[in-house]
PDB file of C-alpha atoms and ligand atoms in Angstrom:
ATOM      1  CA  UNK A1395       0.000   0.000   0.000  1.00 87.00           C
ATOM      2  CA  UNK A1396       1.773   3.143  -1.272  1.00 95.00           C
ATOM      3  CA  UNK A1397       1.896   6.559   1.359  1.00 98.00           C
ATOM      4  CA  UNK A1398      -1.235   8.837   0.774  1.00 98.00           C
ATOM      5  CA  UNK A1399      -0.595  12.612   1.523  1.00 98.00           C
ATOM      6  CA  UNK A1400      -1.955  12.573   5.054  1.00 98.00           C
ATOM      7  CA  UNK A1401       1.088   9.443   6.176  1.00 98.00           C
ATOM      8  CA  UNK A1402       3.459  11.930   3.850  1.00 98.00           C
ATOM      9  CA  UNK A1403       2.333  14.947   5.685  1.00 98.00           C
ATOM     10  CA  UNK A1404       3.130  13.563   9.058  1.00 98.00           C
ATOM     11  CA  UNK A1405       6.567  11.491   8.165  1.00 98.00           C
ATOM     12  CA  UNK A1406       7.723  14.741   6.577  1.00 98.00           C
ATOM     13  CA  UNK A1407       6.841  16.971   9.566  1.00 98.00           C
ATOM     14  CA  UNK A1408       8.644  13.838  11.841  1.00 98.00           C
ATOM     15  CA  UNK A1409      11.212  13.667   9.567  1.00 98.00           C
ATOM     16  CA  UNK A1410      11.858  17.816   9.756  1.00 98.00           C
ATOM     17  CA  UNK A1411      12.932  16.521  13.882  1.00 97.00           C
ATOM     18  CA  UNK A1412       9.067  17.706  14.714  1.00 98.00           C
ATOM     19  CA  UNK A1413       7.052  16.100  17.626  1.00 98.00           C
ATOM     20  CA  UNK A1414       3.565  15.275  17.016  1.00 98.00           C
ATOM     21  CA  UNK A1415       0.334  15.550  18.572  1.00 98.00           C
ATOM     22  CA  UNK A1416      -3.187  14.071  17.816  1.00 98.00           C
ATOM     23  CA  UNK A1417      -6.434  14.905  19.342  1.00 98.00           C
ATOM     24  CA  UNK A1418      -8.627  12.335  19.988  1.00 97.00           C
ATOM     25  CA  UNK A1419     -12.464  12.548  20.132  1.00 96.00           C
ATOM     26  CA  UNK A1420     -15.490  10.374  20.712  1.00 93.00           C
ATOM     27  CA  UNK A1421     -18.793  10.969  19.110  1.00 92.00           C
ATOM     28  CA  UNK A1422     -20.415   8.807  21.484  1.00 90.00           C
ATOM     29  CA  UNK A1423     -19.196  11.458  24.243  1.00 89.00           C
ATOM     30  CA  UNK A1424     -20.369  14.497  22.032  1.00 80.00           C
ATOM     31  CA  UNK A1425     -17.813  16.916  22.555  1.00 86.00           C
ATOM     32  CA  UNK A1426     -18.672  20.310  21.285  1.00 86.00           C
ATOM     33  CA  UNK A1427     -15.919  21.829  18.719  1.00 88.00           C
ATOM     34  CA  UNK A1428     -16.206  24.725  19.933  1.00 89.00           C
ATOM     35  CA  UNK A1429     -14.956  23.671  22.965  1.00 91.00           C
ATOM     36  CA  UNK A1430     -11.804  21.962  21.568  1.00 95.00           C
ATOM     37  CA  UNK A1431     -10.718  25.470  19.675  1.00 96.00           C
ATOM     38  CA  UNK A1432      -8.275  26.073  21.954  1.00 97.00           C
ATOM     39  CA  UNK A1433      -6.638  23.063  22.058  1.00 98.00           C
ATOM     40  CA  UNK A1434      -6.631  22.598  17.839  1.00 98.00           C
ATOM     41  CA  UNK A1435      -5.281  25.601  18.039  1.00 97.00           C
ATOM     42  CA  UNK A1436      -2.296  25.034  20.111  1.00 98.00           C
ATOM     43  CA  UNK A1437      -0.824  23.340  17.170  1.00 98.00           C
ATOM     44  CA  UNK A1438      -2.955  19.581  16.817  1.00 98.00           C
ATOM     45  CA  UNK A1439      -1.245  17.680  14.194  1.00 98.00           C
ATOM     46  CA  UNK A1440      -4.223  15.843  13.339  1.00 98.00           C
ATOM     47  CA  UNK A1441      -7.780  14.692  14.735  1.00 98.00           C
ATOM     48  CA  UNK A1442      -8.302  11.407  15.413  1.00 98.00           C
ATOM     49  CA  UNK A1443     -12.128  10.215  15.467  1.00 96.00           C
ATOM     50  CA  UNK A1444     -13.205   6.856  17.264  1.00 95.00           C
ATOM     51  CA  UNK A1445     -14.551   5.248  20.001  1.00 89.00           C
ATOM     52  CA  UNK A1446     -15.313   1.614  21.639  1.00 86.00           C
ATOM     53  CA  UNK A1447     -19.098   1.511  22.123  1.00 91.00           C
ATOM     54  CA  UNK A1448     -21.975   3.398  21.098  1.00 90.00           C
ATOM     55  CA  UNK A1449     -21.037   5.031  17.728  1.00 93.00           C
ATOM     56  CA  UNK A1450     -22.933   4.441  14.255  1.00 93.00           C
ATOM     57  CA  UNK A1451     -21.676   5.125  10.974  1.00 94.00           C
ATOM     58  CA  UNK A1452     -23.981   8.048  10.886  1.00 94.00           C
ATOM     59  CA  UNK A1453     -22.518   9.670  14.062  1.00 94.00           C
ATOM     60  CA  UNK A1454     -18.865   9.532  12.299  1.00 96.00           C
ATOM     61  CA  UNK A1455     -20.112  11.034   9.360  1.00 96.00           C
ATOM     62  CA  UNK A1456     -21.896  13.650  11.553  1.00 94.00           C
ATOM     63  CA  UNK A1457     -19.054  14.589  13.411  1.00 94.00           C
ATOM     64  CA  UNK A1458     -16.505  14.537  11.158  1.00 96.00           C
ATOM     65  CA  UNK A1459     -18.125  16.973   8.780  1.00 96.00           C
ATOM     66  CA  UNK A1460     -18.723  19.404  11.812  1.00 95.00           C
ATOM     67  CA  UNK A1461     -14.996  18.563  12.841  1.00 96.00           C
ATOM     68  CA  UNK A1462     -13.852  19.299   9.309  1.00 97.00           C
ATOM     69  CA  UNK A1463     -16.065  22.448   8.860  1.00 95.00           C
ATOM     70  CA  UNK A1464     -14.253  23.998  12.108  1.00 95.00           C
ATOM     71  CA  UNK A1465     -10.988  22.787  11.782  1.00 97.00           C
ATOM     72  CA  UNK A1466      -7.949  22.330   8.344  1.00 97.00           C
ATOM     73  CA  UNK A1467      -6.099  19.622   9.868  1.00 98.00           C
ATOM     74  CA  UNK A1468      -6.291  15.835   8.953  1.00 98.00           C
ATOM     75  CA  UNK A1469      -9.317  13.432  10.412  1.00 98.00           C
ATOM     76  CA  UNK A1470      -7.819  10.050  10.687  1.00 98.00           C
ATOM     77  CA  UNK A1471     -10.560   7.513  11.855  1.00 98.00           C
ATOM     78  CA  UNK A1472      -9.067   5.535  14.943  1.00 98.00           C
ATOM     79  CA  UNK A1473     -10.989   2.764  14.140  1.00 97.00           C
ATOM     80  CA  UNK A1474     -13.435   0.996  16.914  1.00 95.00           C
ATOM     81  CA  UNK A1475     -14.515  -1.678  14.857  1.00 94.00           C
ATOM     82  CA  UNK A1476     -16.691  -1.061  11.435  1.00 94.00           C
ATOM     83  CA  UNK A1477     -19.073   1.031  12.350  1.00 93.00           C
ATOM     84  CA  UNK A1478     -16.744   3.276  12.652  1.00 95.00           C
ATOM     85  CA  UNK A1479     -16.160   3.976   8.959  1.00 97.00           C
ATOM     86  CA  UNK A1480     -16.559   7.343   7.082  1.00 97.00           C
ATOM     87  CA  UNK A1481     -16.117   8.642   3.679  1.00 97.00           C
ATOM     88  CA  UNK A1482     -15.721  11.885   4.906  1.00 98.00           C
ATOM     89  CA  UNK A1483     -12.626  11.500   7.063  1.00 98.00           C
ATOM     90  CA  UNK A1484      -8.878  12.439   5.268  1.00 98.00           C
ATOM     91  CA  UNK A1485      -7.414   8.653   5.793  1.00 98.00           C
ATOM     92  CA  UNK A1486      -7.502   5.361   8.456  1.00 98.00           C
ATOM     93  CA  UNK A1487      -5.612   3.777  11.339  1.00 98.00           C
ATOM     94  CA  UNK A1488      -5.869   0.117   9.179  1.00 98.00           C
ATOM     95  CA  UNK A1489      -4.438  -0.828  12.768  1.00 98.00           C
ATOM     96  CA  UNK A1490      -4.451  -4.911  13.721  1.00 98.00           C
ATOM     97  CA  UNK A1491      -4.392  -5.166  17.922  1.00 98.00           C
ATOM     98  CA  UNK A1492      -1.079  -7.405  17.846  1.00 98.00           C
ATOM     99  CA  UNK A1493      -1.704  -8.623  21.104  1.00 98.00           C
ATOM    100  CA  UNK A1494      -5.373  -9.498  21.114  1.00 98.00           C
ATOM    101  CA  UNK A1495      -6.402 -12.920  22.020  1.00 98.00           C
ATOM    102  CA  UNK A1496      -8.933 -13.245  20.133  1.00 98.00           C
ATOM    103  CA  UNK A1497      -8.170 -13.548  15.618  1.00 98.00           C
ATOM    104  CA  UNK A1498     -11.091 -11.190  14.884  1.00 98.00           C
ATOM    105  CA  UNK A1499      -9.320  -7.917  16.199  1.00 97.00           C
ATOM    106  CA  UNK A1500      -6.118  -9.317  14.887  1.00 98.00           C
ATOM    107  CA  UNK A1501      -7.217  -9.786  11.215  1.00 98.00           C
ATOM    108  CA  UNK A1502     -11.068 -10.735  11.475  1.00 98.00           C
ATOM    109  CA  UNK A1503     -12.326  -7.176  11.588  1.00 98.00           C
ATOM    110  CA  UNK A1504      -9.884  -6.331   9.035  1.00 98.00           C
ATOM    111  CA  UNK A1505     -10.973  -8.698   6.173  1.00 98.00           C
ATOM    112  CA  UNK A1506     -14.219  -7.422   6.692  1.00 98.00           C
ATOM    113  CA  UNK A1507     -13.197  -3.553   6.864  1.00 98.00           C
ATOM    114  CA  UNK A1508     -10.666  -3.593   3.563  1.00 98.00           C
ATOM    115  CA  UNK A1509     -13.635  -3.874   0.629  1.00 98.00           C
ATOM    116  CA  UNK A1510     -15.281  -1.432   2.718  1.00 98.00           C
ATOM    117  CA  UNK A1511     -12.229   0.866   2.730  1.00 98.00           C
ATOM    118  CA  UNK A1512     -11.595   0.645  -0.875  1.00 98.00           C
ATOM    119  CA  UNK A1513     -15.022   1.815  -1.564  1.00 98.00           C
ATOM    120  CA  UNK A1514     -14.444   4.361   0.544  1.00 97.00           C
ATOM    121  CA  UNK A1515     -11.542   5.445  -1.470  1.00 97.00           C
ATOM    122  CA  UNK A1516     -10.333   6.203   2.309  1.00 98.00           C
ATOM    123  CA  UNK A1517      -6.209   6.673   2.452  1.00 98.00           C
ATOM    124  CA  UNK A1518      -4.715   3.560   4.624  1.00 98.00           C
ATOM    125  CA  UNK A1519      -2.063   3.631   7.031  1.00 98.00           C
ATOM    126  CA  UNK A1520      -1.640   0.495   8.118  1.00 98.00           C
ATOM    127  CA  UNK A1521      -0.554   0.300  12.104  1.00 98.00           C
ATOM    128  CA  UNK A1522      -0.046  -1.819  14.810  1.00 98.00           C
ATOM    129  CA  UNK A1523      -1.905  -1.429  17.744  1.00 98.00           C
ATOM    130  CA  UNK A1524      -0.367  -2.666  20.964  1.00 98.00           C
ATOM    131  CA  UNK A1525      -2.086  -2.291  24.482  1.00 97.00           C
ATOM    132  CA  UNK A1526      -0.226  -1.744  27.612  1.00 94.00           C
ATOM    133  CA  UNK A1527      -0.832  -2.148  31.198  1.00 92.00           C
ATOM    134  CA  UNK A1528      -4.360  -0.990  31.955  1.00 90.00           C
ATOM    135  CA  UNK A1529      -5.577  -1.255  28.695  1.00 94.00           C
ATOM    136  CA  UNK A1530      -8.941   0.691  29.551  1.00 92.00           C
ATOM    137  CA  UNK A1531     -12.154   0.033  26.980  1.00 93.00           C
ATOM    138  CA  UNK A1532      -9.909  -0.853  24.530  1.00 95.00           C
ATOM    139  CA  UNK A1533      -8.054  -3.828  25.623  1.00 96.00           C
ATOM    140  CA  UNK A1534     -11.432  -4.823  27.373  1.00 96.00           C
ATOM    141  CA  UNK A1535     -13.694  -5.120  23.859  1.00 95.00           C
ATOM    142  CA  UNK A1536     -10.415  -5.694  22.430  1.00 97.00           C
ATOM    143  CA  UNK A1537     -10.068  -8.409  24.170  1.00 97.00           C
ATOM    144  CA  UNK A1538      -6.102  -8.156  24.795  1.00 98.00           C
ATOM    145  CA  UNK A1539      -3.863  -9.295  26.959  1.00 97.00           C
ATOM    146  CA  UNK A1540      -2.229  -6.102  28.109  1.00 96.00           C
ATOM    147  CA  UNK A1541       1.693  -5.680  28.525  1.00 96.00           C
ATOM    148  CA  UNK A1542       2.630  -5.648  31.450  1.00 94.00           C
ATOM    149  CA  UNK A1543       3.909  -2.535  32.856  1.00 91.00           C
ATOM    150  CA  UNK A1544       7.177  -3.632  33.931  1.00 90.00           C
ATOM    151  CA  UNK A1545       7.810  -5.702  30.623  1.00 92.00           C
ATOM    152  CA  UNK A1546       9.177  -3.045  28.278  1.00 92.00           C
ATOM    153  CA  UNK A1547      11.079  -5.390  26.356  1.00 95.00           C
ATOM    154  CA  UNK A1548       7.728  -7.509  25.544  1.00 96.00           C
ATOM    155  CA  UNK A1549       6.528  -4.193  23.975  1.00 96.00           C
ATOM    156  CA  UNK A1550       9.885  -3.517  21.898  1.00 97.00           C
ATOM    157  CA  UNK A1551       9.216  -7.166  20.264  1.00 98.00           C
ATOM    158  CA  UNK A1552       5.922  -6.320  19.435  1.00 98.00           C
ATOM    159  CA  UNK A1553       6.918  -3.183  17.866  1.00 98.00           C
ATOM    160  CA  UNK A1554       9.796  -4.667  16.070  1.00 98.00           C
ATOM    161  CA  UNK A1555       7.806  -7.762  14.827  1.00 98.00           C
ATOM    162  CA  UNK A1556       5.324  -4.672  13.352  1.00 98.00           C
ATOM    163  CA  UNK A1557       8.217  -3.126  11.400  1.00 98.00           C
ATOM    164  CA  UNK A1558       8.971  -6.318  10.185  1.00 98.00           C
ATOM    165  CA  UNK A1559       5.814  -6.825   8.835  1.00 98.00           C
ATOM    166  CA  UNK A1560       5.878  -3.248   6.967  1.00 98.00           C
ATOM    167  CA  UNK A1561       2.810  -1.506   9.378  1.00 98.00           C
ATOM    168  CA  UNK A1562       4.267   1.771   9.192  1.00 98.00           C
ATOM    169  CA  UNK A1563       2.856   3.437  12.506  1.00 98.00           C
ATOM    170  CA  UNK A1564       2.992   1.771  15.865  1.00 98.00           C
ATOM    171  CA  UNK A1565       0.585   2.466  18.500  1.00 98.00           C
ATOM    172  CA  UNK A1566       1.494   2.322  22.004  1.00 98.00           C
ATOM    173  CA  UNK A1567      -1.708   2.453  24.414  1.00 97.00           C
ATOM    174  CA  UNK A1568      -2.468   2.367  27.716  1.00 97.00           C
ATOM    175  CA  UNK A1569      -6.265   3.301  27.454  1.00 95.00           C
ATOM    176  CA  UNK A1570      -8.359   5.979  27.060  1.00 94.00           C
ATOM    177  CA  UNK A1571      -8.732   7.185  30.796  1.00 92.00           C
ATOM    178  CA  UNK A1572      -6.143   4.837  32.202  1.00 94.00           C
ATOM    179  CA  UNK A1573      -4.260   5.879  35.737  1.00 94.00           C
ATOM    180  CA  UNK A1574      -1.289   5.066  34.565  1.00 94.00           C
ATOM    181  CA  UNK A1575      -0.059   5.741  30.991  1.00 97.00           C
ATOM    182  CA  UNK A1576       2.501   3.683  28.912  1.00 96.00           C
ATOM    183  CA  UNK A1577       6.199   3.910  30.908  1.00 95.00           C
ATOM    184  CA  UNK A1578       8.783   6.374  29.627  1.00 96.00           C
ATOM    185  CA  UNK A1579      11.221   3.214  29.610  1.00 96.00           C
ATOM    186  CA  UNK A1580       9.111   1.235  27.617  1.00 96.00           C
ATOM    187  CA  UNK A1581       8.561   4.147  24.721  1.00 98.00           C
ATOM    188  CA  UNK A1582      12.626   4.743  24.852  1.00 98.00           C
ATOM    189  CA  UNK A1583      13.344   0.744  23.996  1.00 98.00           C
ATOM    190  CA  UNK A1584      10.970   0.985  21.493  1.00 98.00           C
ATOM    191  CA  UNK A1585      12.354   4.044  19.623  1.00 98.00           C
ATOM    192  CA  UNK A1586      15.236   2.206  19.725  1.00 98.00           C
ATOM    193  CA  UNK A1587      14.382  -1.148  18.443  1.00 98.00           C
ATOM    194  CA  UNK A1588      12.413  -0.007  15.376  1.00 98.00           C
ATOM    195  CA  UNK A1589      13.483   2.584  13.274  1.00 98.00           C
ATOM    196  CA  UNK A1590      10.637   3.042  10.366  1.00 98.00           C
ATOM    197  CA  UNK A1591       7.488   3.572  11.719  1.00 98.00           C
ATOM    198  CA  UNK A1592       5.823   6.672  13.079  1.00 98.00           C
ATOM    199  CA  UNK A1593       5.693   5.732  17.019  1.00 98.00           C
ATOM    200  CA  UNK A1594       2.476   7.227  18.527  1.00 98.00           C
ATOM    201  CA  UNK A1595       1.930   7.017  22.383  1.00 98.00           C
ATOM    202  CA  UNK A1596      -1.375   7.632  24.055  1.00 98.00           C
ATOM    203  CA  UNK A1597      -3.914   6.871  26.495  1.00 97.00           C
ATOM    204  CA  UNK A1598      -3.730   8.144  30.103  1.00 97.00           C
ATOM    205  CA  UNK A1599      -1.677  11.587  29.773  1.00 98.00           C
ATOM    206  CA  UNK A1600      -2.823  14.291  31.350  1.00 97.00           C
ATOM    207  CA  UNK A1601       0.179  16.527  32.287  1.00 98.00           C
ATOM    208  CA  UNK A1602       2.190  18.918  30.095  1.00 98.00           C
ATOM    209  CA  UNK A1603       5.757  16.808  31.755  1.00 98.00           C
ATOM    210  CA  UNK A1604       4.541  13.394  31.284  1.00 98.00           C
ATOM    211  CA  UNK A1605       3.755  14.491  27.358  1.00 98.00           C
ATOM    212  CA  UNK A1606       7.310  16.163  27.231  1.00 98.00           C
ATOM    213  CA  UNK A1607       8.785  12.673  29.013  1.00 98.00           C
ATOM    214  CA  UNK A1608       7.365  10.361  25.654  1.00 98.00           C
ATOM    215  CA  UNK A1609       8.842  12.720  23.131  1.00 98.00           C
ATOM    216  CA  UNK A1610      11.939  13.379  24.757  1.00 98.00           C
ATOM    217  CA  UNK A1611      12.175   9.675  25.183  1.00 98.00           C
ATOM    218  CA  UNK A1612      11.761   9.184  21.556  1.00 98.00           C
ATOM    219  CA  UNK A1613       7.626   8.859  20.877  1.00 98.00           C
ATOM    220  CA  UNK A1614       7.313  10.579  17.310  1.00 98.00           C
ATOM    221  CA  UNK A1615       4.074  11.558  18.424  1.00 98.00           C
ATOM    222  CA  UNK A1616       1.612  11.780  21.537  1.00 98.00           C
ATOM    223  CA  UNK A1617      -2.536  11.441  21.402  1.00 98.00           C
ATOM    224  CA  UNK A1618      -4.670  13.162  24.139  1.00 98.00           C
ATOM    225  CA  UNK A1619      -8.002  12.450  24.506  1.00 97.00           C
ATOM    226  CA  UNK A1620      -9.940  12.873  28.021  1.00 96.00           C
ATOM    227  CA  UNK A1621      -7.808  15.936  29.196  1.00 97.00           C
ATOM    228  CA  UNK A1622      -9.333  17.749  26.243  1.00 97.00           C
ATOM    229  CA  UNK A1623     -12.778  16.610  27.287  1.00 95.00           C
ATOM    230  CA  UNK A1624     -12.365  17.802  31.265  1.00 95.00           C
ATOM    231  CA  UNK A1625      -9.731  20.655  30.821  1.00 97.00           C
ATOM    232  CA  UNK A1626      -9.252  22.251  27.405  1.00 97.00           C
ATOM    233  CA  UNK A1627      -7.062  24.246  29.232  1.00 97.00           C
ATOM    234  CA  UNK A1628      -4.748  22.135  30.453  1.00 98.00           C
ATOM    235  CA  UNK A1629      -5.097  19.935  27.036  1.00 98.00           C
ATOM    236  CA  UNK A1630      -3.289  23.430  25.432  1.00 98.00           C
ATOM    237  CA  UNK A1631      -0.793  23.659  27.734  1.00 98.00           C
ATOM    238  CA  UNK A1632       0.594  19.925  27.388  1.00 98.00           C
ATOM    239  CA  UNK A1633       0.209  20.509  22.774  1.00 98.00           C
ATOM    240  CA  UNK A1634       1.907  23.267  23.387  1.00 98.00           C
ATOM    241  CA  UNK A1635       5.076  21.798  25.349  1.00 98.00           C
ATOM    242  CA  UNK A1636       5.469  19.273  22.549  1.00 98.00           C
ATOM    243  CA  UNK A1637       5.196  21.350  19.898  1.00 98.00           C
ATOM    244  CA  UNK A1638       7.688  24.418  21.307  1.00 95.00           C
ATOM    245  CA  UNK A1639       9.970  21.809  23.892  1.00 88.00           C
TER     246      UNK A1639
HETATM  247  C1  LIG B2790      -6.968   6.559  23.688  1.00 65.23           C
HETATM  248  O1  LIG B2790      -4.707   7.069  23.655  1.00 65.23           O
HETATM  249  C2  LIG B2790      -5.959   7.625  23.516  1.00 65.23           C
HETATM  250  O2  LIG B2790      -6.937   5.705  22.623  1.00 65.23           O
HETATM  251  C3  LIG B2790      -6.217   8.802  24.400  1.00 65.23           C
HETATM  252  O3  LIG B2790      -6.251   8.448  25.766  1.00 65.23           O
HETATM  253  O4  LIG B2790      -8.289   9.596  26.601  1.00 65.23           O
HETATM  254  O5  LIG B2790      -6.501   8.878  28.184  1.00 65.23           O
HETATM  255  O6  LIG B2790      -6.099  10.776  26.641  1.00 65.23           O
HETATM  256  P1  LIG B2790      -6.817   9.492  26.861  1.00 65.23           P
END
């Protein structure tokens, strides 16, 4: 699957030595743009749209165009299984959860979703999605068997066994809302076991240092999600240390 313009956009601003940062949102929770301005404006890479439960194909389409009518960045769909699909988002997460334990999330959903996608005419960038420690909603319907915190080097194989099999963005998560996010050890042996893919770390940051702590230790790109929802405020201040550390 060749780059499309959104993967080229992003490997040529990580490329450039800049640190990335997506904004996730829900439908299912609703959140007014509006509300969000500030923290788009703070210098969001791109939007990711997705959620676990709850969300219809008619929601995404919904709130992407309202997203899209607000905001000229990228909406990547962060995929929650197929209803999840629009036509009107910029590209896909075509992400497999590596460490599910069930085949469906691994490659079952996937069969299903690619047809789809192609009809779509929806720009793929195909991603490995690993879950880590608490592993929130995700690694519950996901059914995965979370890393465990302590077990960095588990995550590095993961990540390098992702490389190998050409996904070009890896996705470290904790979960959405988790207490603890992914460890700043575990994103450093990472960066350096895999050298190709765009490494994207999420799920569980809430601080401007803890955001600073992933790039520094080599995450090409952070995702915030539930700080945006409770404190825009605060969900500025941390885009804002990664994009101007
Ligand atoms: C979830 O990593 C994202 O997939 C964002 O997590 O909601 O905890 O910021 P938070």
């Amino acid at each position: 699957m060749k780059i499309g313009p959104v993967e080229r956009r992003l490997r040529s601003k990580r490329d450039a030595g800049e640190k990335l940062v997506f904004l996730l949102l829900d439908p299912e929770k609703d959140i007014k743009v509006d509300s969000i301005k500030p923290v788009v404006e703070a210098g969001v890479d791109a939007i990711f749209v997705g959620g676990s439960l709850n969300i219809t194909t008619y929601d995404m389409d919904k709130y992407i165009i309202s997203v899209k009518e607000h905001f000229d960045i990228p909406v990547i769909i962060f995929p929650g299984g197929l209803n999840t699909l629009s036509k009107y988002a910029d590209a896909i997460l075509f992400m497999s959860l590596l460490n599910s334990l069930d085949p469906y999330w691994i490659i079952g959903a996937q069969v299903t979703a690619a047809p789809l996608i192609k009809k779509l005419g929806l720009e793929v960038i195909p991603s490995a999605y690993i879950i880590y420690g608490h592993g929130g909603a995700a690694g519950h319907i996901g059914r995965a068997l979370p890393i465990p915190y302590e077990q960095p080097y588990i995550t590095a194989a993961y990540a390098l066994a992702a490389e190998m099999l050409g996904m070009r963005l890896v996705y470290l998560e904790a979960g959405s809302g988790s207490p603890m996010p992914v460890s700043p050890e575990a994103v450093s042996i990472v960066a350096n076991t895999i050298s190709d893919p765009l490494l994207v770390v999420g799920g569980g940051i809430r601080e401007p240092h803890i955001a600073r702590q992933f790039v520094d230790a080599g995450a090409d790109a952070i995702v915030i999600g539930t700080i945006a929802e409770r404190d825009p405020k605060k969900a500025a201040e941390i885009v804002s240390t990664v994009k101007h550390r």
